[in-house]
Coordinates of C-alpha atoms and ligand atoms in Angstrom, one line a residue:
M1 CA 11.5 26.0 -57.7
N2 CA 8.5 25.4 -55.4
W3 CA 8.8 25.9 -51.6
Q4 CA 8.8 22.1 -50.8
D5 CA 11.8 21.6 -53.1
I6 CA 13.7 24.5 -51.4
A7 CA 12.9 23.0 -48.0
R8 CA 14.0 19.6 -49.1
E9 CA 17.2 20.9 -50.5
T10 CA 18.2 22.8 -47.4
K11 CA 20.7 20.4 -45.8
I12 CA 21.1 20.0 -42.1
N13 CA 24.7 20.3 -41.0
S14 CA 24.9 18.1 -37.9
Q15 CA 28.6 18.5 -37.1
Y16 CA 27.7 21.0 -34.4
L17 CA 25.9 20.4 -31.1
Y18 CA 23.1 22.6 -32.4
P19 CA 22.8 21.7 -36.1
E20 CA 23.0 24.3 -38.8
K21 CA 20.2 24.7 -41.3
I22 CA 20.3 27.6 -43.7
P23 CA 18.5 28.0 -47.0
S24 CA 21.0 28.9 -49.8
S25 CA 19.2 32.2 -50.6
I26 CA 20.0 33.4 -47.0
K27 CA 23.5 31.9 -46.9
S28 CA 24.4 33.7 -50.1
R29 CA 23.8 37.0 -48.4
F30 CA 26.1 36.4 -45.4
T31 CA 28.9 38.4 -47.1
K32 CA 26.7 41.4 -47.2
S33 CA 25.0 41.1 -43.9
D34 CA 26.6 40.5 -40.5
A35 CA 23.1 40.5 -39.0
L36 CA 22.1 37.5 -41.1
K37 CA 25.4 35.7 -40.5
R38 CA 25.3 36.1 -36.8
Q39 CA 21.7 34.9 -36.5
F40 CA 22.1 31.7 -38.6
E41 CA 25.8 30.6 -38.8
F42 CA 27.3 28.5 -36.1
S43 CA 29.6 30.4 -33.7
P44 CA 32.1 28.8 -31.2
Q45 CA 30.6 31.3 -28.7
E46 CA 27.6 28.9 -28.4
L47 CA 29.9 26.5 -26.5
E48 CA 32.2 29.1 -24.9
V49 CA 29.8 31.6 -23.2
P50 CA 28.5 29.9 -20.0
G51 CA 25.1 30.1 -18.4
G52 CA 21.6 29.9 -19.8
N53 CA 18.8 27.5 -19.3
P54 CA 17.8 24.6 -21.6
D55 CA 14.1 25.5 -21.1
P56 CA 14.3 29.3 -20.5
I57 CA 10.6 30.0 -20.3
G58 CA 9.3 26.9 -18.6
D59 CA 7.6 25.2 -21.6
E60 CA 7.9 21.8 -20.0
L61 CA 6.4 23.0 -16.7
K62 CA 3.3 24.1 -18.4
S63 CA 3.1 21.2 -20.9
Q64 CA -0.1 19.2 -21.1
G65 CA 1.3 16.6 -23.5
G66 CA 0.7 16.2 -27.2
G67 CA 2.4 19.5 -28.1
I68 CA 0.1 21.5 -25.9
I69 CA 1.5 24.2 -23.5
H70 CA -1.1 25.9 -21.3
R71 CA 0.4 29.0 -19.7
Y72 CA -2.5 31.5 -19.8
Q73 CA -6.1 30.9 -19.0
N74 CA -7.8 31.7 -22.3
R75 CA -5.1 30.5 -24.8
I76 CA -2.9 27.5 -25.4
L77 CA 0.2 27.0 -27.5
F78 CA 0.2 24.0 -29.9
T79 CA 3.5 22.8 -31.5
P80 CA 2.3 21.0 -34.6
T81 CA 5.9 20.3 -35.7
Q82 CA 9.4 20.5 -34.4
A83 CA 10.8 21.3 -37.8
C84 CA 11.9 24.8 -38.9
P85 CA 12.8 26.2 -42.4
I86 CA 16.0 27.5 -40.8
N87 CA 17.8 27.1 -37.5
C88 CA 18.2 30.3 -35.6
R89 CA 21.2 30.3 -33.4
Y90 CA 19.5 32.4 -30.7
C91 CA 16.4 30.1 -30.6
F92 CA 14.8 29.8 -27.1
R93 CA 13.8 26.2 -28.0
K94 CA 17.3 25.2 -29.4
N95 CA 17.7 22.7 -26.5
E96 CA 14.2 21.3 -26.9
L97 CA 13.4 21.0 -30.6
N98 CA 14.3 17.6 -32.1
Q99 CA 16.0 16.5 -28.8
G100 CA 13.6 13.8 -28.0
H101 CA 11.3 15.9 -25.7
K102 CA 8.0 14.0 -25.9
F103 CA 6.0 17.0 -24.6
L104 CA 6.6 18.8 -27.9
S105 CA 5.4 15.9 -30.0
P106 CA 2.1 16.9 -31.6
S107 CA -1.1 15.0 -31.3
L108 CA -4.3 16.3 -33.0
K109 CA -6.3 13.7 -31.0
R110 CA -4.9 15.1 -27.8
L111 CA -5.6 18.7 -29.0
K112 CA -9.2 17.8 -29.8
K113 CA -9.7 16.2 -26.4
Y114 CA -8.0 19.0 -24.5
L115 CA -10.1 21.7 -26.2
S116 CA -13.3 19.7 -25.4
E117 CA -12.3 19.7 -21.7
H118 CA -11.3 23.3 -21.6
P119 CA -14.1 25.7 -22.6
E120 CA -12.1 28.6 -21.1
V121 CA -9.6 28.3 -24.0
D122 CA -10.7 30.5 -27.0
E123 CA -7.4 30.8 -28.8
V124 CA -4.9 28.4 -30.2
I125 CA -1.4 29.7 -31.0
L126 CA 0.5 27.6 -33.5
T127 CA 4.2 27.7 -32.8
G128 CA 7.0 25.1 -32.8
G129 CA 9.0 24.6 -34.8
D130 CA 7.3 26.5 -37.5
P131 CA 3.7 25.7 -38.5
L132 CA 4.3 27.0 -42.1
I133 CA 6.8 24.3 -42.8
L134 CA 3.8 21.9 -42.8
S135 CA 1.9 21.0 -45.9
D136 CA -1.3 22.9 -46.6
S137 CA -3.3 19.7 -46.0
K138 CA -1.7 19.3 -42.5
I139 CA -2.5 23.0 -41.7
K140 CA -6.1 22.4 -42.8
E141 CA -6.4 19.4 -40.5
I142 CA -5.2 21.5 -37.6
L143 CA -7.6 24.4 -38.4
D144 CA -10.5 21.9 -38.8
T145 CA -9.7 20.5 -35.4
C146 CA -9.9 24.0 -33.9
L147 CA -13.1 24.6 -35.8
Q148 CA -14.7 21.5 -34.4
S149 CA -14.3 23.1 -30.9
H150 CA -15.3 26.5 -29.6
I151 CA -12.0 28.2 -30.7
K152 CA -12.5 31.8 -31.9
Y153 CA -9.0 32.8 -32.6
V154 CA -6.0 31.1 -34.3
R155 CA -2.6 32.6 -34.4
F156 CA 0.3 31.5 -36.7
H157 CA 3.7 32.3 -35.4
T158 CA 6.2 31.9 -38.3
R159 CA 9.6 32.7 -39.6
T160 CA 9.1 30.7 -42.8
P161 CA 8.4 33.7 -45.1
I162 CA 11.8 35.1 -44.2
A163 CA 13.6 31.8 -44.9
I164 CA 11.5 30.6 -47.8
P165 CA 9.2 33.4 -49.1
E166 CA 8.0 31.0 -51.8
R167 CA 6.0 29.3 -49.0
L168 CA 3.3 32.0 -49.4
D169 CA 2.2 30.6 -52.7
Q170 CA -1.2 30.6 -54.3
S171 CA -2.3 27.4 -52.7
F172 CA -1.5 28.8 -49.2
L173 CA -3.3 32.1 -50.0
E174 CA -6.4 30.1 -51.1
L175 CA -6.2 28.2 -47.8
I176 CA -6.2 31.5 -45.9
R177 CA -9.1 32.7 -48.0
N178 CA -11.1 29.5 -47.1
Y179 CA -10.6 30.0 -43.4
E180 CA -10.5 33.7 -42.9
S181 CA -14.2 34.0 -42.0
K182 CA -14.5 30.7 -40.2
F183 CA -12.9 32.1 -37.1
K184 CA -13.6 35.4 -35.3
R185 CA -10.0 36.3 -36.3
I186 CA -6.9 34.7 -37.7
F187 CA -3.6 36.3 -36.6
F188 CA -0.4 36.0 -38.7
V189 CA 2.6 36.8 -36.6
L190 CA 5.8 37.2 -38.6
H191 CA 9.1 36.7 -36.7
T192 CA 11.7 39.1 -38.0
N193 CA 14.7 40.7 -36.3
H194 CA 16.5 42.9 -38.9
V195 CA 15.8 44.8 -42.0
D196 CA 18.3 42.7 -44.0
E197 CA 15.8 39.8 -43.7
L198 CA 13.2 41.8 -45.6
T199 CA 14.4 41.4 -49.2
Q200 CA 12.2 42.4 -52.1
P201 CA 11.0 38.8 -52.7
V202 CA 10.1 38.6 -49.0
L203 CA 8.3 42.0 -49.1
N204 CA 6.4 41.0 -52.3
K205 CA 5.1 37.8 -50.7
I206 CA 4.1 39.1 -47.3
K207 CA 2.4 42.2 -48.9
N208 CA -0.1 39.7 -50.5
L209 CA -1.4 38.9 -47.0
Q210 CA -2.9 42.4 -46.9
N211 CA -5.7 41.2 -49.2
F212 CA -7.2 39.0 -46.5
N213 CA -9.4 39.7 -43.5
I214 CA -6.6 38.6 -41.0
S215 CA -4.4 40.6 -38.6
L216 CA -0.8 41.0 -39.5
L217 CA 1.6 41.3 -36.6
T218 CA 5.3 40.9 -36.0
Q219 CA 7.5 39.7 -33.3
T220 CA 11.2 40.7 -32.9
V221 CA 13.9 39.4 -30.4
L222 CA 16.4 42.0 -29.2
L223 CA 19.8 40.4 -30.0
K224 CA 23.2 41.5 -29.0
D225 CA 25.3 42.6 -32.1
V226 CA 22.3 41.9 -34.4
N227 CA 19.7 44.6 -33.7
D228 CA 20.7 46.2 -30.4
Q229 CA 20.8 49.7 -32.0
P230 CA 17.7 52.0 -31.8
Q231 CA 18.2 53.0 -35.5
A232 CA 18.3 49.4 -36.6
L233 CA 15.0 48.7 -34.8
K234 CA 13.4 51.9 -36.2
E235 CA 14.3 50.9 -39.8
L236 CA 12.8 47.4 -39.2
F237 CA 9.6 48.5 -37.6
E238 CA 8.9 51.3 -40.0
L239 CA 9.4 49.0 -43.0
L240 CA 7.1 46.5 -41.4
V241 CA 4.3 49.1 -41.0
E242 CA 4.8 50.3 -44.6
T243 CA 4.3 46.6 -45.6
G244 CA 1.0 46.3 -43.7
F245 CA 2.3 44.7 -40.4
T246 CA 1.9 46.0 -36.9
P247 CA 5.0 45.5 -34.7
Y248 CA 3.6 43.7 -31.8
Y249 CA 6.3 42.3 -29.5
L250 CA 9.9 43.2 -28.9
H251 CA 11.2 40.3 -26.8
H252 CA 14.0 40.8 -24.4
P253 CA 16.4 37.8 -25.2
D254 CA 15.8 34.7 -23.0
K255 CA 18.7 33.2 -21.1
V256 CA 19.1 30.3 -23.4
K257 CA 21.8 27.6 -22.9
G258 CA 24.0 27.8 -26.0
A259 CA 22.8 31.3 -27.0
M260 CA 24.1 33.5 -24.1
H261 CA 26.3 35.4 -26.6
F262 CA 23.1 37.1 -27.8
Y263 CA 22.1 38.1 -24.3
L264 CA 22.1 41.7 -23.0
S265 CA 21.0 43.0 -19.7
E266 CA 17.5 44.4 -19.1
E267 CA 19.1 47.7 -18.2
E268 CA 20.8 47.8 -21.7
G269 CA 17.6 46.8 -23.3
M270 CA 15.6 49.5 -21.6
Q271 CA 18.2 52.1 -22.6
I272 CA 17.8 51.0 -26.3
Y273 CA 14.0 51.1 -26.0
K274 CA 14.1 54.6 -24.4
E275 CA 16.2 55.8 -27.3
L276 CA 13.9 54.1 -29.8
R277 CA 10.9 56.0 -28.4
K278 CA 12.7 59.3 -29.0
I279 CA 13.3 58.6 -32.7
C280 CA 10.3 56.4 -33.7
S281 CA 6.6 57.2 -33.8
G282 CA 4.4 55.2 -31.4
W283 CA 2.5 53.5 -34.2
A284 CA 5.8 51.6 -35.1
I285 CA 6.8 50.7 -31.6
P286 CA 6.0 47.2 -30.2
H287 CA 5.5 46.2 -26.6
Y288 CA 8.9 45.5 -25.0
I289 CA 8.4 42.3 -23.0
V290 CA 10.4 39.7 -21.1
D291 CA 9.4 36.1 -20.5
S292 CA 9.6 34.6 -17.0
P293 CA 12.0 31.8 -16.6
H294 CA 9.5 30.3 -14.1
A295 CA 6.7 29.8 -16.7
Y296 CA 4.6 32.7 -15.4
G297 CA 4.5 34.3 -18.8
K298 CA 5.4 37.7 -20.2
K299 CA 5.8 41.0 -18.3
L300 CA 6.1 44.4 -19.9
V301 CA 9.6 45.8 -19.5
I302 CA 8.1 49.2 -20.2
N303 CA 6.6 49.2 -16.7
Q304 CA 10.1 49.5 -15.3
L305 CA 10.7 52.6 -17.5
I306 CA 8.0 54.7 -15.9
Ligands
LIG1 S1 12.2 29.5 -36.7 FE1 11.6 29.9 -34.6 S2 11.5 28.0 -33.5 FE2 12.6 27.7 -35.5 S3 14.8 27.9 -34.9 FE3 14.1 29.9 -35.6 S4 13.4 30.9 -33.6 FE4 13.6 28.7 -33.2

């Protein structure tokens, strides 16, 4: 089955306030992995645990319309879609995606105009939603829009290879081959939180990306009762390095409305990170960061450890 068929066949279960969407290959592994089940299956705790913010990192405050979020001087976020291959229960945009928020609706016309007015921007970060759920032709259109401006760097943030590894098919690899030298650098940032996500089919597909002149990075969210053990993080980061990826960010969980059952305190997080540094080599350890709820951006939690 090709990736489009898998994406089409993944039904959205809308009986919950935050709909469930889980590809069958992931769902079939719930009995063997609590880490998968907790990340993707609805839990009543979403409605029971109070607190959290609908926009925990101030996306809307920094929105420039048309899917553009401008938080840092030299780089912008662009949300080319609000769709994802899977709905993660901890998602920091779970109250924003597909909830009628106009600021997340993408406009390539707006992107083109915004870039022409902002010569200080040299990087476009594609996030969402998940850019890899788009067709190759749509991705090409976005890359061409960036190429028509002064953009040097493009970054894909994606969880799709975990949910639908088939997405990294020959056609997508050819697309990467076509664009790898057109920018100063393309960055491919895989979002993954637990070693149970990295099945052999996933590893086989993501390994193929090593054949290209692009940077392979990863991003992980620290999540209560999923990966809040130094040993679990060590296993994940070491396997990623073995597969050609550099662990880049370990995110402290945001205070998300409907996902507070994944939250742990910064003190707990720092303790886990301290222990991780004792058992894991520096080349496998990502920056441990926390996002500001006031849209100021990321700060290194490590600074508080010294
Ligand atoms: S893939 Fe990313 S944006 Fe989509 S639900 Fe998961 S965490 Fe949120």
